[in-house]
Amino acid sequence: MSDPTFATLVSRWYERNARDLPWREPGIGAWAILVSEVMLQQTPVVRVVPAFQAWLARWPEPRALAEDTPAEAIRMWGRLGYPRRAVRLRECAVAIVERHGGVVPDRLDQLLALPGVGTYTARAVAAFAYGQRHPVVDTNVRRVVCRAIAGEPDAGPTTRPADLVATEELLPIEPAAAALASAAFMELGAVVCTARAPRCAICPVESSCAWRASGQAAPTGPTRRPQRYAGTDRQVRGLLLAVLRESTGPVPHQRLDQVWHDDVQRARALAGLVTDGLVEPVGEESFRLAGDGPAVPLP
């Protein structure tokens, strides 16, 4: 068992230094926290904040989103990236209404059963919305635990079961304190124990950090190979979606043909959007955002 003061030290630091983010406001609610966690996947905080605020202003509870169309969810998602998350979040809202009376469940098994909710997101909602004791492990948390406890400079690209075990061992027994520690570990990795430029001099556990004691240097180069965007199918998909988002009805195929010069790549990107449930054909010559039509109220 690691030093039991570790979580206390990091939690105290967090209470003094945590960033002021809208999903951390007191009483923000489980739905808002779920939305923030979905939006924050692979997306920087600075881009998420305005999108999160606009989303909650329009759909402050699951039922409001569930009763709107998938197309409107895609439109509101805008250029946040990975727009399938918008569709899955709406599917999640529908499931919350149908299975749980419109209230985000507090049981881990029920959270895991929601569409698009995985191991990390379910535990994050259980901890941050309901104050439960669960290891909430993302890239930042894995890095903190790997460095401070295991003495290694990097934690690798994916979360393993051993990471959940190692993080849970650091959590206080009392659920509320454990939930606070989970948020604190994440914040420490995001702003202090960063991948390539850690700010060890201001770290609350610098004196006991196993990695600092080992004398190993931080890894050089990117943690993962940067994904090229220009000229990829992702870029073409984004251009096609931009046209469809701005339209209030079906868009003729000829209009979509204008967004990209390569016929084969454009057709492949459009087919991918249809397969992913983001776009649907209207007749033989037009397309629209999925479910773009009058909203149908749920029972």
PDB file of C-alpha atoms in Angstrom:
ATOM      1  CA  MET A   1       0.000   0.000   0.000  1.00  0.00           C
ATOM      2  CA  SER A   2       1.318   3.413  -0.913  1.00  0.00           C
ATOM      3  CA  ASP A   3       1.727   6.278   1.516  1.00  0.00           C
ATOM      4  CA  PRO A   4      -1.809   7.078   2.787  1.00  0.00           C
ATOM      5  CA  THR A   5      -1.003  10.791   2.837  1.00  0.00           C
ATOM      6  CA  PHE A   6      -0.662  10.917  -0.954  1.00  0.00           C
ATOM      7  CA  ALA A   7      -4.379  11.512  -1.625  1.00  0.00           C
ATOM      8  CA  THR A   8      -4.600  14.015   1.205  1.00  0.00           C
ATOM      9  CA  LEU A   9      -1.714  16.098  -0.113  1.00  0.00           C
ATOM     10  CA  VAL A  10      -3.044  16.147  -3.657  1.00  0.00           C
ATOM     11  CA  SER A  11      -6.593  16.889  -2.486  1.00  0.00           C
ATOM     12  CA  ARG A  12      -5.431  19.851  -0.408  1.00  0.00           C
ATOM     13  CA  TRP A  13      -3.531  21.191  -3.392  1.00  0.00           C
ATOM     14  CA  TYR A  14      -6.640  20.749  -5.563  1.00  0.00           C
ATOM     15  CA  GLU A  15      -8.872  22.649  -3.161  1.00  0.00           C
ATOM     16  CA  ARG A  16      -6.522  25.633  -3.432  1.00  0.00           C
ATOM     17  CA  ASN A  17      -5.607  25.446  -7.107  1.00  0.00           C
ATOM     18  CA  ALA A  18      -8.368  23.760  -9.114  1.00  0.00           C
ATOM     19  CA  ARG A  19      -9.384  25.524 -12.298  1.00  0.00           C
ATOM     20  CA  ASP A  20     -12.768  27.232 -12.249  1.00  0.00           C
ATOM     21  CA  LEU A  21     -14.711  25.096 -14.725  1.00  0.00           C
ATOM     22  CA  PRO A  22     -18.500  25.155 -15.213  1.00  0.00           C
ATOM     23  CA  TRP A  23     -18.989  21.426 -14.601  1.00  0.00           C
ATOM     24  CA  ARG A  24     -17.336  21.809 -11.196  1.00  0.00           C
ATOM     25  CA  GLU A  25     -19.879  24.288  -9.885  1.00  0.00           C
ATOM     26  CA  PRO A  26     -21.634  23.148  -6.671  1.00  0.00           C
ATOM     27  CA  GLY A  27     -24.872  21.305  -7.355  1.00  0.00           C
ATOM     28  CA  ILE A  28     -24.258  21.161 -11.098  1.00  0.00           C
ATOM     29  CA  GLY A  29     -25.994  17.788 -11.367  1.00  0.00           C
ATOM     30  CA  ALA A  30     -25.286  14.389 -12.880  1.00  0.00           C
ATOM     31  CA  TRP A  31     -26.608  15.208 -16.356  1.00  0.00           C
ATOM     32  CA  ALA A  32     -24.265  18.175 -16.730  1.00  0.00           C
ATOM     33  CA  ILE A  33     -21.329  16.089 -15.529  1.00  0.00           C
ATOM     34  CA  LEU A  34     -22.191  13.320 -17.979  1.00  0.00           C
ATOM     35  CA  VAL A  35     -22.351  15.844 -20.832  1.00  0.00           C
ATOM     36  CA  SER A  36     -18.998  17.344 -19.836  1.00  0.00           C
ATOM     37  CA  GLU A  37     -17.294  13.959 -19.670  1.00  0.00           C
ATOM     38  CA  VAL A  38     -18.520  12.994 -23.128  1.00  0.00           C
ATOM     39  CA  MET A  39     -17.445  16.327 -24.580  1.00  0.00           C
ATOM     40  CA  LEU A  40     -14.026  16.216 -22.944  1.00  0.00           C
ATOM     41  CA  GLN A  41     -13.079  12.956 -24.649  1.00  0.00           C
ATOM     42  CA  GLN A  42     -10.185  13.797 -26.999  1.00  0.00           C
ATOM     43  CA  THR A  43     -11.097  17.502 -26.863  1.00  0.00           C
ATOM     44  CA  PRO A  44      -9.284  20.343 -25.033  1.00  0.00           C
ATOM     45  CA  VAL A  45     -11.049  22.081 -22.152  1.00  0.00           C
ATOM     46  CA  VAL A  46     -10.902  25.487 -23.850  1.00  0.00           C
ATOM     47  CA  ARG A  47     -13.006  24.196 -26.739  1.00  0.00           C
ATOM     48  CA  VAL A  48     -15.433  22.298 -24.516  1.00  0.00           C
ATOM     49  CA  VAL A  49     -16.450  25.134 -22.164  1.00  0.00           C
ATOM     50  CA  PRO A  50     -18.552  27.191 -24.643  1.00  0.00           C
ATOM     51  CA  ALA A  51     -20.039  24.061 -26.237  1.00  0.00           C
ATOM     52  CA  PHE A  52     -20.947  22.662 -22.818  1.00  0.00           C
ATOM     53  CA  GLN A  53     -22.641  25.883 -21.750  1.00  0.00           C
ATOM     54  CA  ALA A  54     -24.639  26.135 -24.982  1.00  0.00           C
ATOM     55  CA  TRP A  55     -25.677  22.477 -24.778  1.00  0.00           C
ATOM     56  CA  LEU A  56     -26.929  22.756 -21.185  1.00  0.00           C
ATOM     57  CA  ALA A  57     -28.741  26.006 -21.954  1.00  0.00           C
ATOM     58  CA  ARG A  58     -30.708  24.216 -24.663  1.00  0.00           C
ATOM     59  CA  TRP A  59     -31.049  20.793 -23.049  1.00  0.00           C
ATOM     60  CA  PRO A  60     -30.752  21.203 -19.254  1.00  0.00           C
ATOM     61  CA  GLU A  61     -32.034  17.689 -18.588  1.00  0.00           C
ATOM     62  CA  PRO A  62     -31.996  14.341 -20.436  1.00  0.00           C
ATOM     63  CA  ARG A  63     -35.660  14.467 -21.442  1.00  0.00           C
ATOM     64  CA  ALA A  64     -35.186  17.760 -23.281  1.00  0.00           C
ATOM     65  CA  LEU A  65     -32.499  16.225 -25.487  1.00  0.00           C
ATOM     66  CA  ALA A  66     -34.301  12.897 -25.836  1.00  0.00           C
ATOM     67  CA  GLU A  67     -37.362  14.661 -27.237  1.00  0.00           C
ATOM     68  CA  ASP A  68     -35.321  16.559 -29.802  1.00  0.00           C
ATOM     69  CA  THR A  69     -33.972  15.063 -33.015  1.00  0.00           C
ATOM     70  CA  PRO A  70     -30.563  13.503 -33.644  1.00  0.00           C
ATOM     71  CA  ALA A  71     -30.052  16.167 -36.308  1.00  0.00           C
ATOM     72  CA  GLU A  72     -30.335  18.962 -33.752  1.00  0.00           C
ATOM     73  CA  ALA A  73     -27.804  17.231 -31.516  1.00  0.00           C
ATOM     74  CA  ILE A  74     -25.388  17.037 -34.450  1.00  0.00           C
ATOM     75  CA  ARG A  75     -25.994  20.708 -35.253  1.00  0.00           C
ATOM     76  CA  MET A  76     -25.353  21.798 -31.675  1.00  0.00           C
ATOM     77  CA  TRP A  77     -22.184  19.728 -31.571  1.00  0.00           C
ATOM     78  CA  GLY A  78     -20.830  22.002 -34.265  1.00  0.00           C
ATOM     79  CA  ARG A  79     -17.088  21.677 -34.825  1.00  0.00           C
ATOM     80  CA  LEU A  80     -16.295  20.055 -31.498  1.00  0.00           C
ATOM     81  CA  GLY A  81     -15.026  16.993 -33.347  1.00  0.00           C
ATOM     82  CA  TYR A  82     -15.928  13.303 -33.363  1.00  0.00           C
ATOM     83  CA  PRO A  83     -19.636  14.083 -33.929  1.00  0.00           C
ATOM     84  CA  ARG A  84     -20.757  10.521 -33.288  1.00  0.00           C
ATOM     85  CA  ARG A  85     -20.516  11.535 -29.649  1.00  0.00           C
ATOM     86  CA  ALA A  86     -23.502  13.839 -30.181  1.00  0.00           C
ATOM     87  CA  VAL A  87     -25.640  10.987 -31.496  1.00  0.00           C
ATOM     88  CA  ARG A  88     -24.546   8.676 -28.700  1.00  0.00           C
ATOM     89  CA  LEU A  89     -25.256  11.340 -26.093  1.00  0.00           C
ATOM     90  CA  ARG A  90     -28.781  11.723 -27.414  1.00  0.00           C
ATOM     91  CA  GLU A  91     -29.209   7.924 -27.410  1.00  0.00           C
ATOM     92  CA  CYS A  92     -27.982   8.005 -23.830  1.00  0.00           C
ATOM     93  CA  ALA A  93     -30.590  10.656 -22.962  1.00  0.00           C
ATOM     94  CA  VAL A  94     -33.339   8.506 -24.501  1.00  0.00           C
ATOM     95  CA  ALA A  95     -32.197   5.503 -22.450  1.00  0.00           C
ATOM     96  CA  ILE A  96     -32.134   7.587 -19.262  1.00  0.00           C
ATOM     97  CA  VAL A  97     -35.726   8.681 -19.883  1.00  0.00           C
ATOM     98  CA  GLU A  98     -36.972   5.214 -20.808  1.00  0.00           C
ATOM     99  CA  ARG A  99     -35.103   3.237 -18.151  1.00  0.00           C
ATOM    100  CA  HIS A 100     -34.646   5.681 -15.285  1.00  0.00           C
ATOM    101  CA  GLY A 101     -37.453   8.210 -15.504  1.00  0.00           C
ATOM    102  CA  GLY A 102     -35.216  10.947 -16.838  1.00  0.00           C
ATOM    103  CA  VAL A 103     -32.734  10.818 -13.946  1.00  0.00           C
ATOM    104  CA  VAL A 104     -29.107   9.850 -14.557  1.00  0.00           C
ATOM    105  CA  PRO A 105     -28.651   6.620 -12.558  1.00  0.00           C
ATOM    106  CA  ASP A 106     -26.215   6.472  -9.674  1.00  0.00           C
ATOM    107  CA  ARG A 107     -25.375   2.769  -9.852  1.00  0.00           C
ATOM    108  CA  LEU A 108     -22.205   1.882 -11.723  1.00  0.00           C
ATOM    109  CA  ASP A 109     -23.762  -1.097 -13.522  1.00  0.00           C
ATOM    110  CA  GLN A 110     -26.646   1.051 -14.747  1.00  0.00           C
ATOM    111  CA  LEU A 111     -24.290   3.776 -15.934  1.00  0.00           C
ATOM    112  CA  LEU A 112     -22.196   1.231 -17.808  1.00  0.00           C
ATOM    113  CA  ALA A 113     -25.341  -0.051 -19.543  1.00  0.00           C
ATOM    114  CA  LEU A 114     -26.104   3.359 -21.082  1.00  0.00           C
ATOM    115  CA  PRO A 115     -25.274   3.836 -24.795  1.00  0.00           C
ATOM    116  CA  GLY A 116     -21.815   5.236 -25.335  1.00  0.00           C
ATOM    117  CA  VAL A 117     -20.858   5.163 -21.650  1.00  0.00           C
ATOM    118  CA  GLY A 118     -17.660   3.256 -20.997  1.00  0.00           C
ATOM    119  CA  THR A 119     -15.507   2.376 -18.011  1.00  0.00           C
ATOM    120  CA  TYR A 120     -14.035   5.832 -17.532  1.00  0.00           C
ATOM    121  CA  THR A 121     -17.213   7.861 -18.089  1.00  0.00           C
ATOM    122  CA  ALA A 122     -19.358   5.674 -15.829  1.00  0.00           C
ATOM    123  CA  ARG A 123     -16.897   5.937 -12.950  1.00  0.00           C
ATOM    124  CA  ALA A 124     -16.441   9.667 -13.493  1.00  0.00           C
ATOM    125  CA  VAL A 125     -20.194  10.286 -13.207  1.00  0.00           C
ATOM    126  CA  ALA A 126     -20.512   8.013 -10.171  1.00  0.00           C
ATOM    127  CA  ALA A 127     -17.641   9.794  -8.435  1.00  0.00           C
ATOM    128  CA  PHE A 128     -18.091  13.428  -9.458  1.00  0.00           C
ATOM    129  CA  ALA A 129     -21.907  13.542  -9.515  1.00  0.00           C
ATOM    130  CA  TYR A 130     -22.726  11.130  -6.694  1.00  0.00           C
ATOM    131  CA  GLY A 131     -19.614  11.232  -4.519  1.00  0.00           C
ATOM    132  CA  GLN A 132     -18.888   7.523  -4.770  1.00  0.00           C
ATOM    133  CA  ARG A 133     -15.584   5.741  -4.303  1.00  0.00           C
ATOM    134  CA  HIS A 134     -14.398   4.545  -7.710  1.00  0.00           C
ATOM    135  CA  PRO A 135     -11.017   4.791  -9.452  1.00  0.00           C
ATOM    136  CA  VAL A 136     -11.484   7.360 -12.217  1.00  0.00           C
ATOM    137  CA  VAL A 137      -8.557   6.744 -14.526  1.00  0.00           C
ATOM    138  CA  ASP A 138      -7.736   8.797 -17.609  1.00  0.00           C
ATOM    139  CA  THR A 139      -4.389   9.552 -19.252  1.00  0.00           C
ATOM    140  CA  ASN A 140      -3.553  12.234 -16.697  1.00  0.00           C
ATOM    141  CA  VAL A 141      -4.322  10.026 -13.705  1.00  0.00           C
ATOM    142  CA  ARG A 142      -2.326   7.136 -15.113  1.00  0.00           C
ATOM    143  CA  ARG A 143       0.663   9.430 -15.575  1.00  0.00           C
ATOM    144  CA  VAL A 144       0.479  10.761 -12.003  1.00  0.00           C
ATOM    145  CA  VAL A 145       0.218   7.308 -10.459  1.00  0.00           C
ATOM    146  CA  CYS A 146       2.851   5.824 -12.733  1.00  0.00           C
ATOM    147  CA  ARG A 147       5.355   8.544 -11.903  1.00  0.00           C
ATOM    148  CA  ALA A 148       4.679   9.239  -8.246  1.00  0.00           C
ATOM    149  CA  ILE A 149       4.102   5.641  -7.137  1.00  0.00           C
ATOM    150  CA  ALA A 150       5.737   3.317  -9.680  1.00  0.00           C
ATOM    151  CA  GLY A 151       8.655   5.600 -10.525  1.00  0.00           C
ATOM    152  CA  GLU A 152       8.192   5.310 -14.290  1.00  0.00           C
ATOM    153  CA  PRO A 153       8.261   8.341 -16.620  1.00  0.00           C
ATOM    154  CA  ASP A 154       5.246   7.342 -18.719  1.00  0.00           C
ATOM    155  CA  ALA A 155       2.195   5.122 -18.297  1.00  0.00           C
ATOM    156  CA  GLY A 156       1.728   3.876 -21.843  1.00  0.00           C
ATOM    157  CA  PRO A 157      -1.068   4.535 -24.323  1.00  0.00           C
ATOM    158  CA  THR A 158      -4.034   2.648 -22.850  1.00  0.00           C
ATOM    159  CA  THR A 159      -5.702   2.034 -19.496  1.00  0.00           C
ATOM    160  CA  ARG A 160      -5.244  -1.483 -18.131  1.00  0.00           C
ATOM    161  CA  PRO A 161      -6.983  -3.243 -15.224  1.00  0.00           C
ATOM    162  CA  ALA A 162      -3.786  -2.803 -13.218  1.00  0.00           C
ATOM    163  CA  ASP A 163      -4.160   0.979 -13.534  1.00  0.00           C
ATOM    164  CA  LEU A 164      -7.598   0.831 -11.910  1.00  0.00           C
ATOM    165  CA  VAL A 165      -6.212  -1.273  -9.067  1.00  0.00           C
ATOM    166  CA  ALA A 166      -3.209   0.985  -8.504  1.00  0.00           C
ATOM    167  CA  THR A 167      -5.381   4.107  -8.447  1.00  0.00           C
ATOM    168  CA  GLU A 168      -8.007   2.597  -6.162  1.00  0.00           C
ATOM    169  CA  GLU A 169      -5.307   1.748  -3.631  1.00  0.00           C
ATOM    170  CA  LEU A 170      -4.560   5.458  -3.312  1.00  0.00           C
ATOM    171  CA  LEU A 171      -8.145   6.517  -2.636  1.00  0.00           C
ATOM    172  CA  PRO A 172      -9.349   7.294   0.880  1.00  0.00           C
ATOM    173  CA  ILE A 173     -11.928   4.891   2.279  1.00  0.00           C
ATOM    174  CA  GLU A 174     -14.564   7.580   2.839  1.00  0.00           C
ATOM    175  CA  PRO A 175     -16.497   7.987  -0.459  1.00  0.00           C
ATOM    176  CA  ALA A 176     -16.653  11.796  -0.562  1.00  0.00           C
ATOM    177  CA  ALA A 177     -12.923  12.085   0.152  1.00  0.00           C
ATOM    178  CA  ALA A 178     -12.233   9.460  -2.515  1.00  0.00           C
ATOM    179  CA  ALA A 179     -14.285  11.382  -5.089  1.00  0.00           C
ATOM    180  CA  LEU A 180     -12.366  14.560  -4.247  1.00  0.00           C
ATOM    181  CA  ALA A 181      -9.065  12.706  -4.592  1.00  0.00           C
ATOM    182  CA  SER A 182     -10.109  11.352  -8.002  1.00  0.00           C
ATOM    183  CA  ALA A 183     -10.731  14.888  -9.257  1.00  0.00           C
ATOM    184  CA  ALA A 184      -7.464  16.041  -7.680  1.00  0.00           C
ATOM    185  CA  PHE A 185      -5.359  13.325  -9.338  1.00  0.00           C
ATOM    186  CA  MET A 186      -6.830  14.264 -12.701  1.00  0.00           C
ATOM    187  CA  GLU A 187      -6.194  17.972 -12.229  1.00  0.00           C
ATOM    188  CA  LEU A 188      -2.620  17.389 -11.082  1.00  0.00           C
ATOM    189  CA  GLY A 189      -1.880  15.434 -14.245  1.00  0.00           C
ATOM    190  CA  ALA A 190      -3.556  18.021 -16.450  1.00  0.00           C
ATOM    191  CA  VAL A 191      -1.781  21.144 -15.184  1.00  0.00           C
ATOM    192  CA  VAL A 192       1.330  20.078 -13.211  1.00  0.00           C
ATOM    193  CA  CYS A 193       2.441  16.511 -13.950  1.00  0.00           C
ATOM    194  CA  THR A 194       2.177  17.008 -17.692  1.00  0.00           C
ATOM    195  CA  ALA A 195       3.596  14.603 -20.251  1.00  0.00           C
ATOM    196  CA  ARG A 196       6.527  16.603 -21.598  1.00  0.00           C
ATOM    197  CA  ALA A 197       6.998  19.630 -19.316  1.00  0.00           C
ATOM    198  CA  PRO A 198       6.124  18.616 -15.737  1.00  0.00           C
ATOM    199  CA  ARG A 199       6.202  21.450 -13.207  1.00  0.00           C
ATOM    200  CA  CYS A 200       7.748  19.400 -10.432  1.00  0.00           C
ATOM    201  CA  ALA A 201       8.774  22.420  -8.363  1.00  0.00           C
ATOM    202  CA  ILE A 202       5.125  23.197  -7.529  1.00  0.00           C
ATOM    203  CA  CYS A 203       3.906  19.610  -7.214  1.00  0.00           C
ATOM    204  CA  PRO A 204       2.403  18.803  -3.784  1.00  0.00           C
ATOM    205  CA  VAL A 205       3.998  15.329  -3.773  1.00  0.00           C
ATOM    206  CA  GLU A 206       7.361  16.242  -5.302  1.00  0.00           C
ATOM    207  CA  SER A 207       9.290  15.211  -2.190  1.00  0.00           C
ATOM    208  CA  SER A 208       7.863  11.695  -2.200  1.00  0.00           C
ATOM    209  CA  CYS A 209       7.637  11.146  -5.968  1.00  0.00           C
ATOM    210  CA  ALA A 210       9.313   7.879  -6.940  1.00  0.00           C
ATOM    211  CA  TRP A 211      10.028   9.135 -10.449  1.00  0.00           C
ATOM    212  CA  ARG A 212      11.792  12.263  -9.169  1.00  0.00           C
ATOM    213  CA  ALA A 213      13.820  10.099  -6.816  1.00  0.00           C
ATOM    214  CA  SER A 214      14.855   7.839  -9.705  1.00  0.00           C
ATOM    215  CA  GLY A 215      16.386  10.755 -11.621  1.00  0.00           C
ATOM    216  CA  GLN A 216      14.848   9.654 -14.915  1.00  0.00           C
ATOM    217  CA  ALA A 217      14.130  12.338 -17.486  1.00  0.00           C
ATOM    218  CA  ALA A 218      10.715  12.997 -18.976  1.00  0.00           C
ATOM    219  CA  PRO A 219      10.140  11.241 -22.298  1.00  0.00           C
ATOM    220  CA  THR A 220      10.924  13.237 -25.418  1.00  0.00           C
ATOM    221  CA  GLY A 221       8.729  13.567 -28.465  1.00  0.00           C
ATOM    222  CA  PRO A 222       4.943  13.207 -28.632  1.00  0.00           C
ATOM    223  CA  THR A 223       3.135  10.686 -26.427  1.00  0.00           C
ATOM    224  CA  ARG A 224       1.520   9.386 -29.588  1.00  0.00           C
ATOM    225  CA  ARG A 225       2.006  10.128 -33.257  1.00  0.00           C
ATOM    226  CA  PRO A 226      -0.070  13.229 -34.147  1.00  0.00           C
ATOM    227  CA  GLN A 227      -2.970  12.470 -36.438  1.00  0.00           C
ATOM    228  CA  ARG A 228      -2.788  14.197 -39.798  1.00  0.00           C
ATOM    229  CA  TYR A 229      -5.983  16.094 -40.625  1.00  0.00           C
ATOM    230  CA  ALA A 230      -5.486  18.028 -43.857  1.00  0.00           C
ATOM    231  CA  GLY A 231      -6.545  15.973 -46.830  1.00  0.00           C
ATOM    232  CA  THR A 232      -7.899  13.068 -44.790  1.00  0.00           C
ATOM    233  CA  ASP A 233     -11.363  11.543 -44.815  1.00  0.00           C
ATOM    234  CA  ARG A 234     -11.913  13.261 -41.460  1.00  0.00           C
ATOM    235  CA  GLN A 235     -11.505  16.642 -43.121  1.00  0.00           C
ATOM    236  CA  VAL A 236     -13.869  15.713 -45.952  1.00  0.00           C
ATOM    237  CA  ARG A 237     -16.448  14.394 -43.470  1.00  0.00           C
ATOM    238  CA  GLY A 238     -16.231  17.678 -41.595  1.00  0.00           C
ATOM    239  CA  LEU A 239     -16.780  19.699 -44.764  1.00  0.00           C
ATOM    240  CA  LEU A 240     -19.800  17.600 -45.729  1.00  0.00           C
ATOM    241  CA  LEU A 241     -21.283  17.867 -42.238  1.00  0.00           C
ATOM    242  CA  ALA A 242     -20.785  21.621 -42.225  1.00  0.00           C
ATOM    243  CA  VAL A 243     -22.984  21.962 -45.317  1.00  0.00           C
ATOM    244  CA  LEU A 244     -25.640  19.640 -43.911  1.00  0.00           C
ATOM    245  CA  ARG A 245     -25.664  21.342 -40.488  1.00  0.00           C
ATOM    246  CA  GLU A 246     -26.355  24.705 -42.095  1.00  0.00           C
ATOM    247  CA  SER A 247     -29.258  23.364 -44.137  1.00  0.00           C
ATOM    248  CA  THR A 248     -32.830  23.104 -42.876  1.00  0.00           C
ATOM    249  CA  GLY A 249     -33.775  20.426 -45.390  1.00  0.00           C
ATOM    250  CA  PRO A 250     -32.328  17.835 -47.776  1.00  0.00           C
ATOM    251  CA  VAL A 251     -29.181  18.867 -49.622  1.00  0.00           C
ATOM    252  CA  PRO A 252     -28.861  17.847 -53.286  1.00  0.00           C
ATOM    253  CA  HIS A 253     -25.957  15.592 -54.147  1.00  0.00           C
ATOM    254  CA  GLN A 254     -24.664  18.246 -56.548  1.00  0.00           C
ATOM    255  CA  ARG A 255     -24.227  20.701 -53.674  1.00  0.00           C
ATOM    256  CA  LEU A 256     -22.196  18.181 -51.685  1.00  0.00           C
ATOM    257  CA  ASP A 257     -20.053  17.472 -54.739  1.00  0.00           C
ATOM    258  CA  GLN A 258     -18.735  21.032 -54.484  1.00  0.00           C
ATOM    259  CA  VAL A 259     -17.060  20.602 -51.081  1.00  0.00           C
ATOM    260  CA  TRP A 260     -14.218  18.326 -52.220  1.00  0.00           C
ATOM    261  CA  HIS A 261     -12.454  17.726 -55.521  1.00  0.00           C
ATOM    262  CA  ASP A 262     -11.734  13.989 -55.194  1.00  0.00           C
ATOM    263  CA  ASP A 263     -14.891  12.095 -56.202  1.00  0.00           C
ATOM    264  CA  VAL A 264     -13.764   8.770 -54.734  1.00  0.00           C
ATOM    265  CA  GLN A 265     -12.707  10.217 -51.389  1.00  0.00           C
ATOM    266  CA  ARG A 266     -15.822  12.366 -51.137  1.00  0.00           C
ATOM    267  CA  ALA A 267     -18.073   9.379 -51.838  1.00  0.00           C
ATOM    268  CA  ARG A 268     -16.196   7.318 -49.249  1.00  0.00           C
ATOM    269  CA  ALA A 269     -16.518  10.050 -46.619  1.00  0.00           C
ATOM    270  CA  LEU A 270     -20.226  10.476 -47.291  1.00  0.00           C
ATOM    271  CA  ALA A 271     -20.811   6.732 -47.099  1.00  0.00           C
ATOM    272  CA  GLY A 272     -18.988   6.703 -43.770  1.00  0.00           C
ATOM    273  CA  LEU A 273     -21.246   9.426 -42.399  1.00  0.00           C
ATOM    274  CA  VAL A 274     -24.289   7.374 -43.415  1.00  0.00           C
ATOM    275  CA  THR A 275     -22.857   4.214 -41.834  1.00  0.00           C
ATOM    276  CA  ASP A 276     -22.113   6.094 -38.610  1.00  0.00           C
ATOM    277  CA  GLY A 277     -25.717   7.275 -38.343  1.00  0.00           C
ATOM    278  CA  LEU A 278     -24.869  10.948 -38.825  1.00  0.00           C
ATOM    279  CA  VAL A 279     -26.376  11.404 -42.282  1.00  0.00           C
ATOM    280  CA  GLU A 280     -29.221   9.722 -44.139  1.00  0.00           C
ATOM    281  CA  PRO A 281     -30.208   9.663 -47.820  1.00  0.00           C
ATOM    282  CA  VAL A 282     -33.424  11.293 -48.964  1.00  0.00           C
ATOM    283  CA  GLY A 283     -34.499   9.603 -52.172  1.00  0.00           C
ATOM    284  CA  GLU A 284     -31.670   8.933 -54.599  1.00  0.00           C
ATOM    285  CA  GLU A 285     -30.122  12.363 -55.011  1.00  0.00           C
ATOM    286  CA  SER A 286     -30.228  14.172 -51.653  1.00  0.00           C
ATOM    287  CA  PHE A 287     -28.950  13.808 -48.089  1.00  0.00           C
ATOM    288  CA  ARG A 288     -29.789  15.300 -44.699  1.00  0.00           C
ATOM    289  CA  LEU A 289     -28.636  15.014 -41.113  1.00  0.00           C
ATOM    290  CA  ALA A 290     -29.937  11.859 -39.415  1.00  0.00           C
ATOM    291  CA  GLY A 291     -33.462  12.252 -38.090  1.00  0.00           C
ATOM    292  CA  ASP A 292     -33.817  15.774 -39.442  1.00  0.00           C
ATOM    293  CA  GLY A 293     -37.549  16.358 -39.108  1.00  0.00           C
ATOM    294  CA  PRO A 294     -40.210  17.128 -36.513  1.00  0.00           C
ATOM    295  CA  ALA A 295     -39.342  16.001 -33.001  1.00  0.00           C
ATOM    296  CA  VAL A 296     -41.553  13.288 -31.511  1.00  0.00           C
ATOM    297  CA  PRO A 297     -42.290  13.643 -27.756  1.00  0.00           C
ATOM    298  CA  LEU A 298     -41.496  10.596 -25.645  1.00  0.00           C
ATOM    299  CA  PRO A 299     -44.260   9.007 -23.560  1.00  0.00           C
TER     300      PRO A 299
END
